[in-house]
Amino acid sequence: MDISVKLQNWLLKRVSHKDSALLTSKSIYILPTKEGIIYAVLVILILSAAINFNNSLIFFCAFLMAGIGIISMHMTQQNLLNLQFSIAHVTPVFCCQNISLPLVISQSAADSIQRKNNSAKYSIAIQFSHQQALNPSQSSDIFLQKLTDVRYGEQTLLPLSSPTTQRGPFELPPLTISTLYPLGLFRAWTNIQLNNDAVIYPRPSKKFNHVPQSGSNSEGQGAKGRGFDDFSGFKSYQPGESLKHIHWKAYAREQGLLSKTFSGGNNHEYWLDWNELSGDIERRLSQLCRLIIDAEDQGDRYGLIIPGSTINISQGQLHQHQCLKALALYQVY
Amino acid sequence: MLRFFKARFIKDSSLRSKQAAFKNLMSLHTLLPVILFIILLPHLTSASVFILAYIISILLWFTLHTLGIIPLPGKFIRFILVLIALLILVMNYGFLFSQKASLSLLSIMVCLKLMEIQNELDRRNIFLIFFLGYFILITHFLHSQDIILSLFVLTNIIILTLMLSAFNRKPQTSLPLYDSFYLIGRLFVKALPIAIILFLFFPRIPGPLWSLPEDGQSSSTGLSDKMYPGSVSNLVDSNKIAFRVDFQGPPPPADKLYWRGPVLNETDGFLWSQQKPQALTSQISEKDLTGLIKNRGKAVSYTVTLEPHQQKWLFALEMPSRVQGTTIKGFYLSTDFQLLNKTNIYQLTQYQVTSSTQFILNQVSKNELQSALKFPQASNPRTYKLGKTWQQSLSSKQEIVSAGLNYYKNMPFYYTKKPDTMLDNPSDEFLFDKKRGFCEHYASSFVLLMRAAGVPARVVTGYQGIEKNEVGDYYVVRQSNAHAWAEVWLGNDAFSKKGWVRVDPTAMIPPERIEADIFQTNLERLSFSSLNIPDLPRLSAQQKTSLYNFYKQLKQSIDNLKHSWNNWILGYDQTKQNLLLKLMGFSANWQTLIFLLIGSMAGLFILFQIIYFFRLYQQTDKVYQYYLKFIHKLNHAGLSVQLNEGPEAVKHQAIKQFPEHKIIILSIIDHYIQIRYASQKNKDLIMQFITQVKQFKPLHKR
């Protein structure tokens, strides 16, 4: 096995989870690239030519190039120093969809003292570590190496995308942050593993017929139940209600914000119960997932019963998320 | 063709971003052939037309490709291009390996590498081009080491490095390319002191490590091992500098300033030449020649900085008694007292000499004396006859020499730079018909006369005189100082122990018979030819003089700069390094050098740090500095506080993460806000704030 791959695997074992990773000189590794080694050979070649021809100017050039090499090493390391990485809020996805994780890159405060006028970081490469470890040369289709500049005082948002294979909390694989800048003679890199709040819902099953048990404790259906189909009157606007339903004309007449109410035709209320379904755990979760999506789409009010937890009847985005999250995290430790 | 190319290209790059990236990089790629052309320029000026045409067409091809007009050649055409290149090289240089041929090969190789660039991700080829570029730049110093070329090379190294950094900026990134210019500027500002330290203290090993193939092609300048009527007077018009001299103390008087060069012994009556010089001394690098030359009188020490003349002579005042130099290898004194280097001088060479201007050379072999008596048969019969009459009528060699010199003095001989051409029996023609000639006519005819009269004699060529540079307090010897004189053997026996004695027949010519153009100094001649002043009738004599003086001053200042350059940059070798160490108060050995090297590097890094902290101190006020320190501590402990967040937001985050430090966090933020927004400065508050930040030690949390 390649030494660099071995090294990388060894380093990856030492990566610790963090909410936010700050790159310090302790955590940055640096090694010459293949080109860097050729450059060193070139400098030695020029130096031996200088000795051989006894030529002072060639001596000077060899030394200047050596100096450039040394300083470029320092600059390559500096180019990663004090960068800070974290993951912003992640939109949950269903299993087997690609998840997009917004990586937030910024320069840490301490670096600001360095050079207020010019302390941008150039060509920072970000990639999943395992890709680099497995095929260092071959870039997989899933996530290519991404490059970005980071200006001082600005946050750079880089969407990482990754396929998902499993419901539950999403564990972001370790990332390798690297740079070749300025001359490509050295590669500075570090591995980070970031925590995130991403949840992957179970994969919804195909549509299927299921007659859910009606909500036993539901209070009256019909006229009182609110829906979207038939106009039934006005009520005062509550924050959170759809803006479409505001009676703007009344607002223009300075009668305050009124919201139109509708009586729904098929306004149902029911429980989605684990026990009513059959099959193994994943199958039931998939089916429940499908039912929740459909219920939310139809504007029904629904509750969820799974072993160990019950979520009361309600509706709306947040409710849906709670239900799906409960499914996602079911028996995941 | 174009459509085909485009289709292929899209197929090649599976990702669209790649294609866009290549387009963005076009500007950098378009610059590549331009910079390559500039880098190759000094080589191209001396290359043959075919090589020039080949390289230019390849560069043009690539330029057109980057503009999207034509595709790069495929494998087969590339193969043909390589064949053509080899053909051109063999046509020009044959199968001989020489420096020039290998440089041409290198130039062609780097251009052909361009043809192989696949896309912007082709790191291998692009890096190879850059590295070859660096190498080619440095090879220019093999031919010339003057200031202008050095500036040219340095500029190009900077440009190449800049382009290399631009190449490492991937096009997907958002900041403009010129953004990193400042960074490369910093790179050089920091790399330069490192280079200077290494230059000064890196142990200089006297080379060469391997022997070099000599270039037969480069032509020599200055005096050569052949002399014929007109060969020296041709040199006289050249204002080129042969060598520069720094004397320790005052220079010897003008009549002692004979710089010995080629000694010519063989002649056919027209052409003078020399046999392969035999070494008188063994080959050691530092020599004391006092045993060989019985010197009398005061010794004079000086350093000669010899311009490369592609030949072996090391010029020194007659006669050198001690020679030393690190860049010359295995020099020796030949049996006819020529100071010779083992190899041709292709570079500026510096050596230290001690000479005695009064000396006796009374060692000679029989063979040598015999060849110094050879009069070429069937040439110059009248010269021979005159010499023979002197041999019969005069008793001693001394008298014959005097008779010879008097002949020039009493007859109407003129000293001129532009004598008539003399083809057969030039000595006869000069002595008896034309009587107008330059030093080579005088020297050769005198030597022939002496040989005919039985006095062993030979022609010595070299330089005579010096020209002072008032600005730099050193002396210059130009090609126009080239001279030829004679040397006669006055015996090493009971009658005379004088040995070889220098005789300069041109010195016999009284001033009225020397033509004006010889008196005219080089500078005077130059001031009116190269300044291109058409007589300047309106200027008064005084104005003309001041103009001339100004011009002279300028000329000398420029030459002084060159001399210092030669002395301290080009001539910086082991000797100068040791001198520097002694001046600094160290003993001159390699341990000291290693110590100095490491010490000064460490010093340099400390200096960088000091500058960094100084700027840091300048840029930030203390309160803000400590506030940043506070945030840094928080971030190190696992928070991710951004700079654009206000102190209140920082406070909430910090308390949430470190409830156990609530009191101190509240106090720090409170103090900070108070200091920031208070109308008056409160020193106590600031002091408290600082101590609190110092005391704040949050435990690391995940």
PDB file of N, CA and C in Angstrom, chain A residues 272-305:
ATOM      1  N   LEU A 272     -51.921   7.444  12.936  1.00  0.00           N
ATOM      2  CA  LEU A 272     -51.140   6.501  12.145  1.00  0.00           C
ATOM      3  C   LEU A 272     -50.439   5.600  13.153  1.00  0.00           C
ATOM      4  N   ASP A 273     -50.839   4.352  13.148  1.00  0.00           N
ATOM      5  CA  ASP A 273     -50.393   3.465  14.222  1.00  0.00           C
ATOM      6  C   ASP A 273     -49.481   2.374  13.693  1.00  0.00           C
ATOM      7  N   TRP A 274     -48.375   2.244  14.347  1.00  0.00           N
ATOM      8  CA  TRP A 274     -47.372   1.209  14.054  1.00  0.00           C
ATOM      9  C   TRP A 274     -48.029  -0.178  14.045  1.00  0.00           C
ATOM     10  N   ASN A 275     -48.920  -0.402  14.969  1.00  0.00           N
ATOM     11  CA  ASN A 275     -49.466  -1.728  15.150  1.00  0.00           C
ATOM     12  C   ASN A 275     -50.445  -2.117  14.052  1.00  0.00           C
ATOM     13  N   GLU A 276     -50.944  -1.141  13.326  1.00  0.00           N
ATOM     14  CA  GLU A 276     -51.882  -1.453  12.252  1.00  0.00           C
ATOM     15  C   GLU A 276     -51.173  -1.946  11.011  1.00  0.00           C
ATOM     16  N   LEU A 277     -49.853  -1.794  11.005  1.00  0.00           N
ATOM     17  CA  LEU A 277     -49.100  -2.191   9.814  1.00  0.00           C
ATOM     18  C   LEU A 277     -48.409  -3.515  10.067  1.00  0.00           C
ATOM     19  N   SER A 278     -47.989  -4.115   8.968  1.00  0.00           N
ATOM     20  CA  SER A 278     -47.304  -5.402   9.118  1.00  0.00           C
ATOM     21  C   SER A 278     -45.938  -5.333   8.451  1.00  0.00           C
ATOM     22  N   GLY A 279     -45.141  -6.324   8.712  1.00  0.00           N
ATOM     23  CA  GLY A 279     -43.808  -6.375   8.108  1.00  0.00           C
ATOM     24  C   GLY A 279     -42.737  -6.080   9.137  1.00  0.00           C
ATOM     25  N   ASP A 280     -41.488  -6.061   8.663  1.00  0.00           N
ATOM     26  CA  ASP A 280     -40.398  -5.804   9.611  1.00  0.00           C
ATOM     27  C   ASP A 280     -40.298  -4.312   9.914  1.00  0.00           C
ATOM     28  N   ILE A 281     -39.340  -3.968  10.726  1.00  0.00           N
ATOM     29  CA  ILE A 281     -39.262  -2.588  11.230  1.00  0.00           C
ATOM     30  C   ILE A 281     -39.133  -1.597  10.079  1.00  0.00           C
ATOM     31  N   GLU A 282     -38.187  -1.863   9.207  1.00  0.00           N
ATOM     32  CA  GLU A 282     -37.906  -0.882   8.153  1.00  0.00           C
ATOM     33  C   GLU A 282     -39.120  -0.727   7.240  1.00  0.00           C
ATOM     34  N   ARG A 283     -39.793  -1.839   6.965  1.00  0.00           N
ATOM     35  CA  ARG A 283     -40.950  -1.783   6.090  1.00  0.00           C
ATOM     36  C   ARG A 283     -42.036  -0.913   6.720  1.00  0.00           C
ATOM     37  N   ARG A 284     -42.254  -1.166   8.021  1.00  0.00           N
ATOM     38  CA  ARG A 284     -43.285  -0.377   8.705  1.00  0.00           C
ATOM     39  C   ARG A 284     -42.892   1.096   8.723  1.00  0.00           C
ATOM     40  N   LEU A 285     -41.645   1.367   8.957  1.00  0.00           N
ATOM     41  CA  LEU A 285     -41.198   2.776   8.999  1.00  0.00           C
ATOM     42  C   LEU A 285     -41.411   3.429   7.641  1.00  0.00           C
ATOM     43  N   SER A 286     -41.081   2.678   6.593  1.00  0.00           N
ATOM     44  CA  SER A 286     -41.252   3.206   5.239  1.00  0.00           C
ATOM     45  C   SER A 286     -42.720   3.528   4.985  1.00  0.00           C
ATOM     46  N   GLN A 287     -43.549   2.595   5.404  1.00  0.00           N
ATOM     47  CA  GLN A 287     -44.980   2.797   5.159  1.00  0.00           C
ATOM     48  C   GLN A 287     -45.492   3.981   5.959  1.00  0.00           C
ATOM     49  N   LEU A 288     -45.074   4.073   7.208  1.00  0.00           N
ATOM     50  CA  LEU A 288     -45.507   5.214   8.021  1.00  0.00           C
ATOM     51  C   LEU A 288     -45.034   6.519   7.388  1.00  0.00           C
ATOM     52  N   CYS A 289     -43.839   6.480   6.879  1.00  0.00           N
ATOM     53  CA  CYS A 289     -43.254   7.668   6.244  1.00  0.00           C
ATOM     54  C   CYS A 289     -44.151   8.107   5.084  1.00  0.00           C
ATOM     55  N   ARG A 290     -44.540   7.111   4.284  1.00  0.00           N
ATOM     56  CA  ARG A 290     -45.391   7.407   3.138  1.00  0.00           C
ATOM     57  C   ARG A 290     -46.720   8.001   3.609  1.00  0.00           C
ATOM     58  N   LEU A 291     -47.288   7.395   4.654  1.00  0.00           N
ATOM     59  CA  LEU A 291     -48.584   7.850   5.151  1.00  0.00           C
ATOM     60  C   LEU A 291     -48.491   9.284   5.668  1.00  0.00           C
ATOM     61  N   ILE A 292     -47.399   9.588   6.337  1.00  0.00           N
ATOM     62  CA  ILE A 292     -47.248  10.957   6.872  1.00  0.00           C
ATOM     63  C   ILE A 292     -47.169  11.961   5.733  1.00  0.00           C
ATOM     64  N   ILE A 293     -46.390  11.595   4.721  1.00  0.00           N
ATOM     65  CA  ILE A 293     -46.262  12.519   3.584  1.00  0.00           C
ATOM     66  C   ILE A 293     -47.627  12.752   2.941  1.00  0.00           C
ATOM     67  N   ASP A 294     -48.330  11.649   2.712  1.00  0.00           N
ATOM     68  CA  ASP A 294     -49.637  11.765   2.051  1.00  0.00           C
ATOM     69  C   ASP A 294     -50.598  12.571   2.890  1.00  0.00           C
ATOM     70  N   ALA A 295     -50.619  12.289   4.190  1.00  0.00           N
ATOM     71  CA  ALA A 295     -51.531  12.983   5.087  1.00  0.00           C
ATOM     72  C   ALA A 295     -51.275  14.477   5.052  1.00  0.00           C
ATOM     73  N   GLU A 296     -49.994  14.827   5.091  1.00  0.00           N
ATOM     74  CA  GLU A 296     -49.646  16.246   5.088  1.00  0.00           C
ATOM     75  C   GLU A 296     -50.051  16.874   3.761  1.00  0.00           C
ATOM     76  N   ASP A 297     -49.874  16.112   2.692  1.00  0.00           N
ATOM     77  CA  ASP A 297     -50.232  16.625   1.374  1.00  0.00           C
ATOM     78  C   ASP A 297     -51.737  16.887   1.270  1.00  0.00           C
ATOM     79  N   GLN A 298     -52.496  15.965   1.868  1.00  0.00           N
ATOM     80  CA  GLN A 298     -53.951  16.102   1.758  1.00  0.00           C
ATOM     81  C   GLN A 298     -54.505  17.112   2.742  1.00  0.00           C
ATOM     82  N   GLY A 299     -53.674  17.584   3.620  1.00  0.00           N
ATOM     83  CA  GLY A 299     -54.152  18.553   4.597  1.00  0.00           C
ATOM     84  C   GLY A 299     -54.877  17.907   5.755  1.00  0.00           C
ATOM     85  N   ASP A 300     -54.619  16.604   5.938  1.00  0.00           N
ATOM     86  CA  ASP A 300     -55.264  15.930   7.061  1.00  0.00           C
ATOM     87  C   ASP A 300     -54.564  16.273   8.367  1.00  0.00           C
ATOM     88  N   ARG A 301     -55.300  16.006   9.434  1.00  0.00           N
ATOM     89  CA  ARG A 301     -54.694  16.102  10.756  1.00  0.00           C
ATOM     90  C   ARG A 301     -54.399  14.684  11.216  1.00  0.00           C
ATOM     91  N   TYR A 302     -53.165  14.474  11.717  1.00  0.00           N
ATOM     92  CA  TYR A 302     -52.783  13.102  12.003  1.00  0.00           C
ATOM     93  C   TYR A 302     -51.906  13.059  13.242  1.00  0.00           C
ATOM     94  N   GLY A 303     -51.893  11.901  13.846  1.00  0.00           N
ATOM     95  CA  GLY A 303     -51.001  11.655  14.976  1.00  0.00           C
ATOM     96  C   GLY A 303     -50.214  10.396  14.698  1.00  0.00           C
ATOM     97  N   LEU A 304     -49.127  10.157  15.450  1.00  0.00           N
ATOM     98  CA  LEU A 304     -48.256   9.022  15.174  1.00  0.00           C
ATOM     99  C   LEU A 304     -48.079   8.196  16.442  1.00  0.00           C
ATOM    100  N   ILE A 305     -48.237   6.916  16.269  1.00  0.00           N
ATOM    101  CA  ILE A 305     -47.978   6.024  17.393  1.00  0.00           C
ATOM    102  C   ILE A 305     -46.945   5.006  16.939  1.00  0.00           C
TER     103      ILE A 305
END
